[in-house]
Amino acid sequence: MYAMKILVLGSTGMLGSRIVSELEHRGHQVARGVRPGSGSPGTEVDPRAPASVAAAAAGHDAVVNALGRGTHGDVRVVAEAAVPLLTGLAAAGCPRLLVVGGAGSLVDRDGRRVIDGPEFPDEWKPASQAQIDALDAYRGYDGPVEWTYLSPSDVIEPGRRTGRVELGGDRLLRGEDGTSYVSAEDYAVALVDELENPAHPRRRFTVRSR
Ligand SMILES: NC(=O)c1ccc[n+]([C@@H]2O[C@H](COP(=O)([O-])OP(=O)(O)OC[C@H]3O[C@@H](n4cnc5c(N)ncnc54)[C@H](OP(=O)(O)O)[C@@H]3O)[C@@H](O)[C@H]2O)c1
């Protein structure tokens, strides 16, 4: 595997930081995208501004969008940045966008979307809906950038990097005991696997830890 040049947006986040670690562990060259004015070390990128995205993405093999709530509680950023990111990457000639997605749009065993299930907490709905809106934007895109959207399991949190993952499509994955779980480290493994060996161009897929 040749070393890729990857820009990671949201590099200071729970998932973004683990994706940076996984990429560096595999010998890839990583640029850390950080919020303008945050003072965090890295490349400042405004993800809602195509020109800012294009300037940062130029010369990279792919961009990872690990944006989320962050320190400012900006839950809408994932939806509002979708089209600007695609526009910016296309302008820069950067061919691929890997999106850290949500689980709310996955279909559960009762046939309902996870966000519509009886146990889905109200306080998570705005962030989950923003991710659903983002996925709709990616699915409606017909430009040159090859996007892929990776939904986690229902529960994703820092844990162990087992490297043993199960992949799925549009349905929530559950183990034999009924739990739907992926460690943040195994999520990063699946995302970097997809970067190295693209298997889901212009599609959503999902992952759980075995
Ligand atoms: N079960 C689920 O469905 C599930 C569970 C967890 C997460 N997720 C999804 O995964 C994604 C990442 O989650 P996370 O927990 O890793 O998020 P997080 O820890 O809150 O990190 C979010 C990152 O985005 C950055 N960011 C936010 N707004 C920005 C802006 N306007 N400009 C530049 N950078 C900005 C933050 O920068 P600062 O540090 O400067 O704020 C931070 O690096 C989220 O979109 C979330 O929807 C889904």
Coordinates of C-alpha atoms and ligand atoms in Angstrom, one line a residue:
M1 CA 0.0 0.0 0.0
Y2 CA 1.5 3.3 -1.0
A3 CA 1.4 6.2 1.5
M4 CA -1.6 8.4 0.9
K5 CA -1.9 12.1 1.7
I6 CA -5.1 12.6 3.8
L7 CA -6.7 15.7 5.3
V8 CA -8.8 15.0 8.4
L9 CA -11.4 17.6 9.3
G10 CA -12.5 17.4 12.9
S11 CA -9.1 16.0 13.8
T12 CA -9.5 17.1 17.5
G13 CA -12.7 15.1 18.0
M14 CA -13.4 11.7 19.6
L15 CA -13.4 10.0 16.2
G16 CA -11.2 12.3 14.2
S17 CA -8.3 11.9 16.6
R18 CA -8.6 8.1 16.4
I19 CA -8.7 8.2 12.6
V20 CA -5.5 10.4 12.6
S21 CA -3.9 7.7 14.8
E22 CA -4.9 4.9 12.6
L23 CA -3.7 6.6 9.5
E24 CA -0.4 7.5 11.0
H25 CA -0.1 3.9 12.4
R26 CA -0.4 2.7 8.7
G27 CA 2.2 5.1 7.5
H28 CA 0.0 7.6 5.7
Q29 CA 0.7 11.3 5.6
V30 CA -1.9 13.2 7.6
A31 CA -2.9 16.9 7.7
R32 CA -5.0 17.8 10.7
G33 CA -7.9 20.1 9.8
V34 CA -8.8 22.4 12.8
R35 CA -11.4 25.0 13.5
P36 CA -10.3 28.5 12.5
G37 CA -9.3 30.5 15.6
S38 CA -9.2 27.4 17.8
G39 CA -5.5 27.6 18.4
S40 CA -5.2 23.8 17.9
P41 CA -2.2 22.7 15.8
G42 CA -3.0 22.0 12.2
T43 CA -4.5 23.5 9.1
E44 CA -7.4 25.9 9.7
V45 CA -10.4 25.0 7.6
D46 CA -13.9 26.5 7.5
P47 CA -16.0 23.5 6.4
R48 CA -18.9 25.6 5.2
A49 CA -16.6 27.7 2.9
P50 CA -15.7 25.9 -0.4
A51 CA -12.7 28.1 -1.0
S52 CA -11.3 27.3 2.4
V53 CA -11.9 23.6 1.8
A54 CA -10.3 23.7 -1.6
A55 CA -7.2 25.5 -0.4
A56 CA -6.7 22.9 2.3
A57 CA -7.7 19.8 0.2
A58 CA -5.4 20.6 -2.8
G59 CA -2.8 17.9 -3.3
H60 CA -4.5 15.3 -1.0
D61 CA -5.7 11.9 -2.1
A62 CA -8.7 12.2 0.1
V63 CA -10.4 14.2 2.8
V64 CA -12.0 12.6 5.9
N65 CA -14.9 14.5 7.3
A66 CA -15.0 13.7 11.1
L67 CA -17.0 16.9 12.0
G68 CA -19.4 16.9 14.8
R69 CA -20.8 18.8 17.8
G70 CA -17.3 19.8 19.0
T71 CA -16.5 22.5 21.5
H72 CA -19.1 24.9 20.1
G73 CA -22.1 22.5 20.1
D74 CA -22.3 23.0 16.3
V75 CA -24.5 20.0 15.5
R76 CA -25.7 21.3 12.1
V77 CA -22.2 21.5 10.7
V78 CA -22.4 18.0 9.3
A79 CA -25.4 18.9 7.2
E80 CA -24.4 22.4 6.3
A81 CA -20.9 21.4 5.3
A82 CA -21.9 18.5 2.9
V83 CA -22.3 20.5 -0.3
P84 CA -19.5 23.0 0.4
L85 CA -17.1 20.1 1.1
L86 CA -18.0 18.4 -2.2
T87 CA -17.7 21.7 -4.1
G88 CA -14.4 22.5 -2.5
L89 CA -12.9 19.0 -3.2
A90 CA -14.0 19.2 -6.8
A91 CA -12.4 22.6 -7.2
A92 CA -9.2 21.3 -5.7
G93 CA -9.2 18.1 -7.8
C94 CA -9.3 16.0 -4.6
P95 CA -11.1 12.8 -5.7
R96 CA -12.5 11.3 -2.5
L97 CA -14.4 12.2 0.6
L98 CA -14.9 9.8 3.5
V99 CA -17.7 10.9 5.8
V100 CA -18.0 10.0 9.5
G101 CA -21.7 9.4 9.7
G102 CA -24.5 8.7 12.1
A103 CA -26.5 5.5 13.0
G104 CA -29.9 7.3 13.1
S105 CA -30.7 6.6 9.5
L106 CA -30.0 2.9 9.7
V107 CA -33.0 0.5 9.7
D108 CA -33.4 -1.6 12.9
R109 CA -35.0 -5.0 13.3
D110 CA -38.4 -3.6 13.8
G111 CA -38.2 -2.0 10.3
R112 CA -37.9 1.5 11.7
R113 CA -35.0 3.9 11.4
V114 CA -33.0 4.0 14.6
I115 CA -33.9 7.7 15.1
D116 CA -37.6 6.7 15.1
G117 CA -37.2 3.9 17.7
P118 CA -38.9 4.2 21.1
E119 CA -35.6 4.2 23.0
F120 CA -33.8 6.9 20.9
P121 CA -33.0 9.8 23.3
D122 CA -34.6 13.1 22.5
E123 CA -31.4 15.0 23.2
W124 CA -29.6 13.1 20.4
K125 CA -32.2 13.9 17.8
P126 CA -30.8 17.2 16.5
A127 CA -27.4 15.7 15.8
S128 CA -28.9 12.5 14.4
Q129 CA -31.2 14.5 12.1
A130 CA -28.3 16.6 10.9
Q131 CA -26.5 13.4 9.9
I132 CA -29.6 12.2 8.1
D133 CA -29.8 15.5 6.2
A134 CA -26.1 15.2 5.3
L135 CA -26.6 11.6 4.0
D136 CA -29.4 12.9 1.8
A137 CA -27.1 15.6 0.4
Y138 CA -24.4 13.1 -0.4
R139 CA -26.9 10.8 -2.1
G140 CA -28.2 13.6 -4.2
Y141 CA -24.8 14.6 -5.5
D142 CA -23.8 13.8 -9.0
G143 CA -20.5 15.6 -9.3
P144 CA -17.0 14.1 -9.7
V145 CA -16.1 13.5 -6.0
E146 CA -16.3 9.9 -4.9
W147 CA -18.0 10.1 -1.4
T148 CA -18.4 7.3 1.1
Y149 CA -20.5 7.6 4.3
L150 CA -19.7 5.2 7.2
S151 CA -22.4 4.8 9.8
P152 CA -21.3 3.5 13.2
S153 CA -23.2 1.1 15.4
D154 CA -25.8 2.4 17.9
V155 CA -23.1 2.7 20.5
I156 CA -19.7 4.1 19.6
E157 CA -17.2 5.1 22.3
P158 CA -13.5 4.9 23.0
G159 CA -12.5 1.3 23.7
R160 CA -10.2 -1.4 22.2
R161 CA -8.7 -1.7 18.8
T162 CA -9.6 -5.3 18.0
G163 CA -9.4 -5.0 14.2
R164 CA -12.2 -7.6 14.1
V165 CA -15.1 -5.8 12.4
E166 CA -18.3 -6.8 10.6
L167 CA -19.5 -4.5 7.8
G168 CA -23.1 -4.0 6.7
G169 CA -25.2 -1.8 4.5
D170 CA -28.3 0.1 5.4
R171 CA -29.4 -2.0 8.4
L172 CA -28.2 -1.5 12.0
L173 CA -25.7 -4.3 12.9
R174 CA -26.3 -6.2 16.1
G175 CA -24.3 -9.1 17.8
E176 CA -25.9 -12.3 18.9
D177 CA -26.6 -10.8 22.3
G178 CA -28.5 -8.0 20.6
T179 CA -26.0 -5.2 21.3
S180 CA -25.0 -2.8 18.6
Y181 CA -21.5 -1.6 19.4
V182 CA -18.3 -0.5 17.7
S183 CA -15.3 0.9 19.5
A184 CA -14.0 4.2 18.2
E185 CA -10.7 2.5 17.4
D186 CA -12.4 -0.3 15.3
Y187 CA -14.5 2.3 13.5
A188 CA -11.2 4.0 12.5
V189 CA -9.9 0.7 11.3
A190 CA -12.9 0.2 9.0
L191 CA -12.7 3.8 7.7
V192 CA -9.0 3.5 6.9
D193 CA -9.6 0.1 5.3
E194 CA -12.1 1.8 3.0
L195 CA -9.6 4.5 2.2
E196 CA -7.0 2.0 1.2
N197 CA -9.4 -0.4 -0.6
P198 CA -12.4 1.5 -1.9
A199 CA -15.4 -0.8 -1.7
H200 CA -18.3 1.6 -1.2
P201 CA -18.1 4.5 -3.7
R202 CA -21.1 6.8 -3.5
R203 CA -22.7 4.5 -0.8
R204 CA -23.3 4.3 2.9
F205 CA -22.0 1.3 4.8
T206 CA -21.8 0.5 8.5
V207 CA -19.6 -1.3 11.0
R208 CA -19.6 -3.1 14.3
S209 CA -16.9 -4.6 16.5
R210 CA -17.2 -8.4 16.6
Ligands
LIG1 N1 -24.2 6.5 17.3 C1 -24.0 7.5 16.4 O1 -24.8 7.7 15.5 C2 -22.8 8.5 16.6 C3 -22.2 8.5 17.8 C4 -21.1 9.4 18.0 C5 -20.7 10.2 16.9 N2 -21.4 10.1 15.8 C6 -21.1 11.1 14.7 O2 -19.7 11.1 14.4 C7 -19.3 12.5 14.2 C8 -18.1 12.8 15.0 O3 -18.4 12.6 16.3 P1 -17.3 12.9 17.5 O4 -17.9 12.4 18.8 O5 -16.0 12.5 17.1 O6 -17.4 14.5 17.5 P2 -16.6 15.5 18.5 O7 -15.7 14.8 19.4 O8 -17.6 16.5 19.0 O9 -15.6 16.3 17.4 C9 -16.2 17.1 16.4 C10 -15.0 17.7 15.7 O10 -15.6 18.6 14.7 C11 -14.9 19.9 14.8 N3 -15.8 21.0 14.4 C12 -17.1 21.2 14.8 N4 -17.6 22.3 14.2 C13 -16.6 22.8 13.4 C14 -16.5 23.9 12.6 N5 -17.6 24.7 12.4 N6 -15.4 24.1 12.0 C15 -14.3 23.3 12.1 N7 -14.3 22.2 12.9 C16 -15.5 22.0 13.6 C17 -14.5 20.0 16.3 O11 -13.6 21.0 16.5 P3 -13.4 21.7 17.9 O12 -12.7 20.7 18.8 O13 -12.6 22.9 17.6 O14 -14.8 22.0 18.4 C18 -14.1 18.6 16.5 O15 -12.8 18.4 16.0 C19 -20.5 13.3 14.5 O16 -20.9 14.0 13.4 C20 -21.6 12.4 15.0 O17 -22.8 12.7 14.4 C21 -22.5 9.3 15.6

